[in-house]
Coordinates of C-alpha atoms in Angstrom, one line a residue:
D27 CA -22.7 -9.6 35.3
S28 CA -23.7 -6.6 37.4
L29 CA -20.1 -5.9 38.4
D30 CA -19.0 -6.4 34.7
K31 CA -21.6 -3.8 33.6
A32 CA -20.4 -1.4 36.4
L33 CA -16.7 -1.8 35.3
E34 CA -17.8 -1.3 31.6
W35 CA -19.6 1.9 32.5
C36 CA -16.6 3.1 34.4
E37 CA -14.2 2.3 31.6
D38 CA -16.4 4.2 29.0
E39 CA -16.9 7.2 31.3
L40 CA -13.0 7.4 31.7
L41 CA -12.6 7.5 28.0
V42 CA -15.3 10.1 27.4
S43 CA -13.8 12.2 30.2
E44 CA -10.5 12.2 28.3
G45 CA -12.2 13.2 25.1
V46 CA -12.2 9.8 23.5
L47 CA -15.3 7.8 22.4
P48 CA -15.2 4.1 23.4
L49 CA -13.7 2.2 20.4
S50 CA -16.9 0.2 19.9
E51 CA -18.7 3.5 19.4
S52 CA -16.1 5.3 17.3
A53 CA -15.5 2.5 14.8
P54 CA -15.8 3.9 11.3
A55 CA -18.8 2.7 9.2
M56 CA -16.5 0.5 6.9
A57 CA -15.6 -1.7 9.9
V58 CA -19.2 -2.4 10.7
L59 CA -20.7 -2.5 7.3
G60 CA -17.7 -4.2 5.5
G61 CA -15.7 -1.6 3.7
S62 CA -13.3 -2.5 0.9
E63 CA -11.2 -5.7 1.1
D64 CA -8.0 -3.5 0.7
Q65 CA -9.1 -1.4 3.7
R66 CA -9.6 -4.4 5.7
W67 CA -6.2 -5.8 5.3
Q68 CA -4.6 -2.4 5.6
L69 CA -6.2 -2.1 9.0
L70 CA -4.6 -5.3 10.2
D71 CA -1.2 -4.4 8.8
D72 CA -1.4 -1.1 10.6
L73 CA -2.3 -2.8 13.9
L74 CA 0.6 -5.3 13.8
P75 CA 4.0 -4.3 15.2
Q76 CA 6.4 -3.2 12.4
P77 CA 9.5 -5.1 11.8
D78 CA 11.6 -2.7 14.0
G79 CA 9.1 -3.0 16.8
S80 CA 7.2 0.2 16.4
R81 CA 3.6 0.8 15.4
R82 CA 2.6 2.2 12.0
K83 CA 1.3 5.3 13.6
D84 CA 4.5 6.1 15.4
R85 CA 6.4 5.6 12.1
D86 CA 4.1 7.8 10.1
E87 CA 4.2 10.7 12.6
G88 CA 8.0 10.9 12.3
A89 CA 8.4 9.8 8.8
P90 CA 10.1 12.2 6.2
I91 CA 7.9 13.5 3.4
N92 CA 10.4 12.5 0.8
G93 CA 8.9 9.6 -1.1
E94 CA 12.1 7.9 -1.7
A95 CA 13.0 7.9 2.0
Q96 CA 9.8 6.4 2.7
Q97 CA 10.3 3.3 0.4
K98 CA 10.6 0.1 2.3
S99 CA 13.8 -2.0 2.4
G100 CA 13.7 -5.5 1.0
G101 CA 13.3 -6.9 4.5
E102 CA 10.4 -4.6 5.4
A103 CA 8.6 -5.3 2.1
D104 CA 8.8 -9.0 2.9
A105 CA 7.0 -8.3 6.2
V106 CA 4.0 -6.4 4.7
L107 CA 0.7 -7.9 5.1
T108 CA -0.8 -7.4 1.6
R109 CA -4.4 -8.4 0.6
A110 CA -3.2 -11.6 -1.1
L111 CA -1.3 -12.7 2.0
G112 CA -4.1 -11.7 4.3
E113 CA -6.5 -13.8 2.4
L114 CA -4.1 -16.7 2.2
Y115 CA -3.4 -16.9 6.0
V116 CA -6.1 -15.0 7.9
T117 CA -9.8 -15.3 8.1
H118 CA -11.9 -12.1 8.6
L119 CA -15.0 -12.3 10.7
F120 CA -17.8 -10.1 11.8
K121 CA -19.3 -10.8 15.2
Q122 CA -22.4 -9.4 16.7
E123 CA -22.8 -8.6 20.4
G124 CA -23.2 -11.9 22.3
D125 CA -21.5 -14.0 19.7
T126 CA -18.9 -16.4 21.1
L127 CA -15.4 -16.7 19.7
Y128 CA -14.5 -19.8 21.8
R129 CA -15.5 -21.5 24.9
A130 CA -13.6 -22.7 28.0
G131 CA -12.4 -26.2 27.5
A132 CA -12.4 -26.1 23.7
L133 CA -9.3 -27.0 21.8
V134 CA -7.1 -24.0 20.9
N135 CA -7.0 -23.6 17.1
G136 CA -5.9 -20.0 16.6
V137 CA -5.6 -16.5 17.9
Y138 CA -7.9 -13.6 17.4
F139 CA -7.0 -10.0 16.5
I140 CA -9.6 -7.3 17.2
G141 CA -9.8 -4.8 14.3
Y142 CA -12.9 -2.8 15.9
G143 CA -15.4 -3.5 18.6
K144 CA -14.7 -5.2 21.9
V145 CA -14.5 -8.7 23.2
D146 CA -14.6 -9.9 26.8
V147 CA -12.6 -12.9 28.1
F148 CA -14.2 -14.4 31.1
M149 CA -14.4 -17.3 33.5
P150 CA -17.8 -18.9 33.0
T151 CA -20.1 -19.0 36.0
K152 CA -20.0 -22.8 36.4
I153 CA -16.1 -22.8 36.6
H154 CA -15.9 -19.6 38.7
E155 CA -18.5 -20.7 41.3
G156 CA -16.7 -24.1 41.4
L157 CA -13.7 -22.4 43.0
G158 CA -15.6 -22.3 46.4
P159 CA -18.1 -20.4 48.5
G160 CA -18.2 -16.7 47.8
F161 CA -17.4 -17.0 44.1
R162 CA -20.6 -16.0 42.2
G163 CA -21.5 -15.4 38.6
R164 CA -18.9 -15.2 35.8
K165 CA -15.7 -13.4 36.3
R166 CA -14.2 -11.1 33.5
I167 CA -10.6 -11.6 33.0
T168 CA -9.9 -8.9 30.3
R169 CA -11.4 -6.8 27.6
A170 CA -9.8 -6.5 24.1
C171 CA -10.6 -3.6 21.8
Q172 CA -9.0 -2.3 18.7
G173 CA -5.5 -3.7 18.2
G174 CA -6.1 -6.1 21.1
L175 CA -5.7 -10.0 20.9
V176 CA -7.5 -12.8 22.5
G177 CA -6.3 -16.3 22.9
A178 CA -2.6 -15.4 22.4
S179 CA -1.2 -17.1 25.6
E180 CA -3.4 -20.1 25.0
M181 CA -2.3 -20.3 21.3
I182 CA 1.4 -20.5 22.6
L183 CA 1.1 -22.3 26.0
H184 CA -1.9 -24.4 26.1
K185 CA -3.9 -27.0 24.1
R186 CA -7.3 -26.0 25.4
H187 CA -8.9 -22.7 26.2
Q188 CA -9.0 -21.8 29.9
F189 CA -11.8 -19.1 29.4
T190 CA -14.6 -18.0 27.1
A191 CA -14.4 -15.1 24.8
Q192 CA -17.5 -13.2 23.7
A193 CA -18.2 -10.2 21.5
R194 CA -19.6 -7.3 23.7
A195 CA -20.4 -5.1 20.6
A196 CA -20.5 -5.5 16.8
S197 CA -16.8 -6.4 16.1
S198 CA -14.5 -6.8 13.2
I199 CA -12.1 -9.7 13.9
F200 CA -9.1 -11.4 12.3
F201 CA -8.5 -15.1 13.0
L202 CA -5.2 -16.7 12.5
N203 CA -5.4 -20.5 12.5
K204 CA -2.6 -22.4 14.1
A205 CA -2.0 -24.6 11.0
K206 CA -1.9 -21.4 8.7
Y207 CA 0.4 -19.7 11.1
A208 CA 2.8 -22.6 10.9
R209 CA 2.7 -22.3 7.1
M210 CA 3.4 -18.6 7.3
Q211 CA 6.4 -19.2 9.5
R212 CA 7.8 -21.4 6.8
A213 CA 6.8 -19.5 3.6
H214 CA 6.8 -15.9 5.0
P215 CA 9.0 -15.8 8.1
A216 CA 9.3 -11.9 8.3
L217 CA 5.6 -11.6 8.3
A218 CA 5.1 -14.4 10.8
A219 CA 7.6 -12.6 13.1
R220 CA 5.2 -9.6 13.2
F221 CA 2.3 -11.9 14.3
Q222 CA 4.6 -13.6 16.9
Q223 CA 5.6 -10.2 18.3
A224 CA 2.0 -9.1 18.6
M225 CA 1.2 -12.3 20.6
L226 CA 4.2 -11.9 22.9
Q227 CA 3.3 -8.3 23.5
S228 CA -0.3 -9.3 24.3
M229 CA 1.0 -11.9 26.8
A230 CA 3.4 -9.4 28.4
I231 CA 0.5 -6.9 28.9
G232 CA -1.6 -9.7 30.4
V233 CA 1.1 -10.5 32.9
L234 CA 1.6 -6.8 33.8
E235 CA -2.2 -6.3 34.3
S236 CA -2.4 -9.4 36.4
N237 CA 0.5 -8.1 38.7
M238 CA -1.2 -4.8 39.0
A239 CA -4.5 -6.3 40.0
D240 CA -2.6 -8.5 42.7
D241 CA -1.0 -5.3 44.0

């Protein structure tokens, strides 16, 4: 725990040194207090990869002002996460610091998208210390903030969670259930493809971070 706290302090100090507040501290009031339903689903739509692989922010910065040129094609419209589709497939959750999203060993039943806040994924003390002498306390595997995912690799590759996920600050979280994701793939494949791309990107980042840590 002491090492985790030291790493957390270093991460936050690096953000502050670059003129950026830690995401958990810079979240708008609407994310913590609830905001409107439309804002909530707009946030998730903005965080998901766009059909062409870009992020909404990147598209908006280079988008023409002409309203007609900004209109979406039929394919793009099918991939938009509207409030109705969000409420049909995704569950929105508010988690307080210390709340657990899932525990190591539990059955995998979905994936979590972080709207605001921060979530730590870690190896519990019992499992970590069971690796042998010299392994003490729990071991943090990764931290997810705005736009991050937790449980993506387990959603795709495993039946049970390998680690535990816990909120480290008040967090706004979107949960996509496995069964509802399967329904989305059948009924709204263009939208499901955006969620799939987000999960694959999260897995790729996880592999990259792991390789960098090994080096």
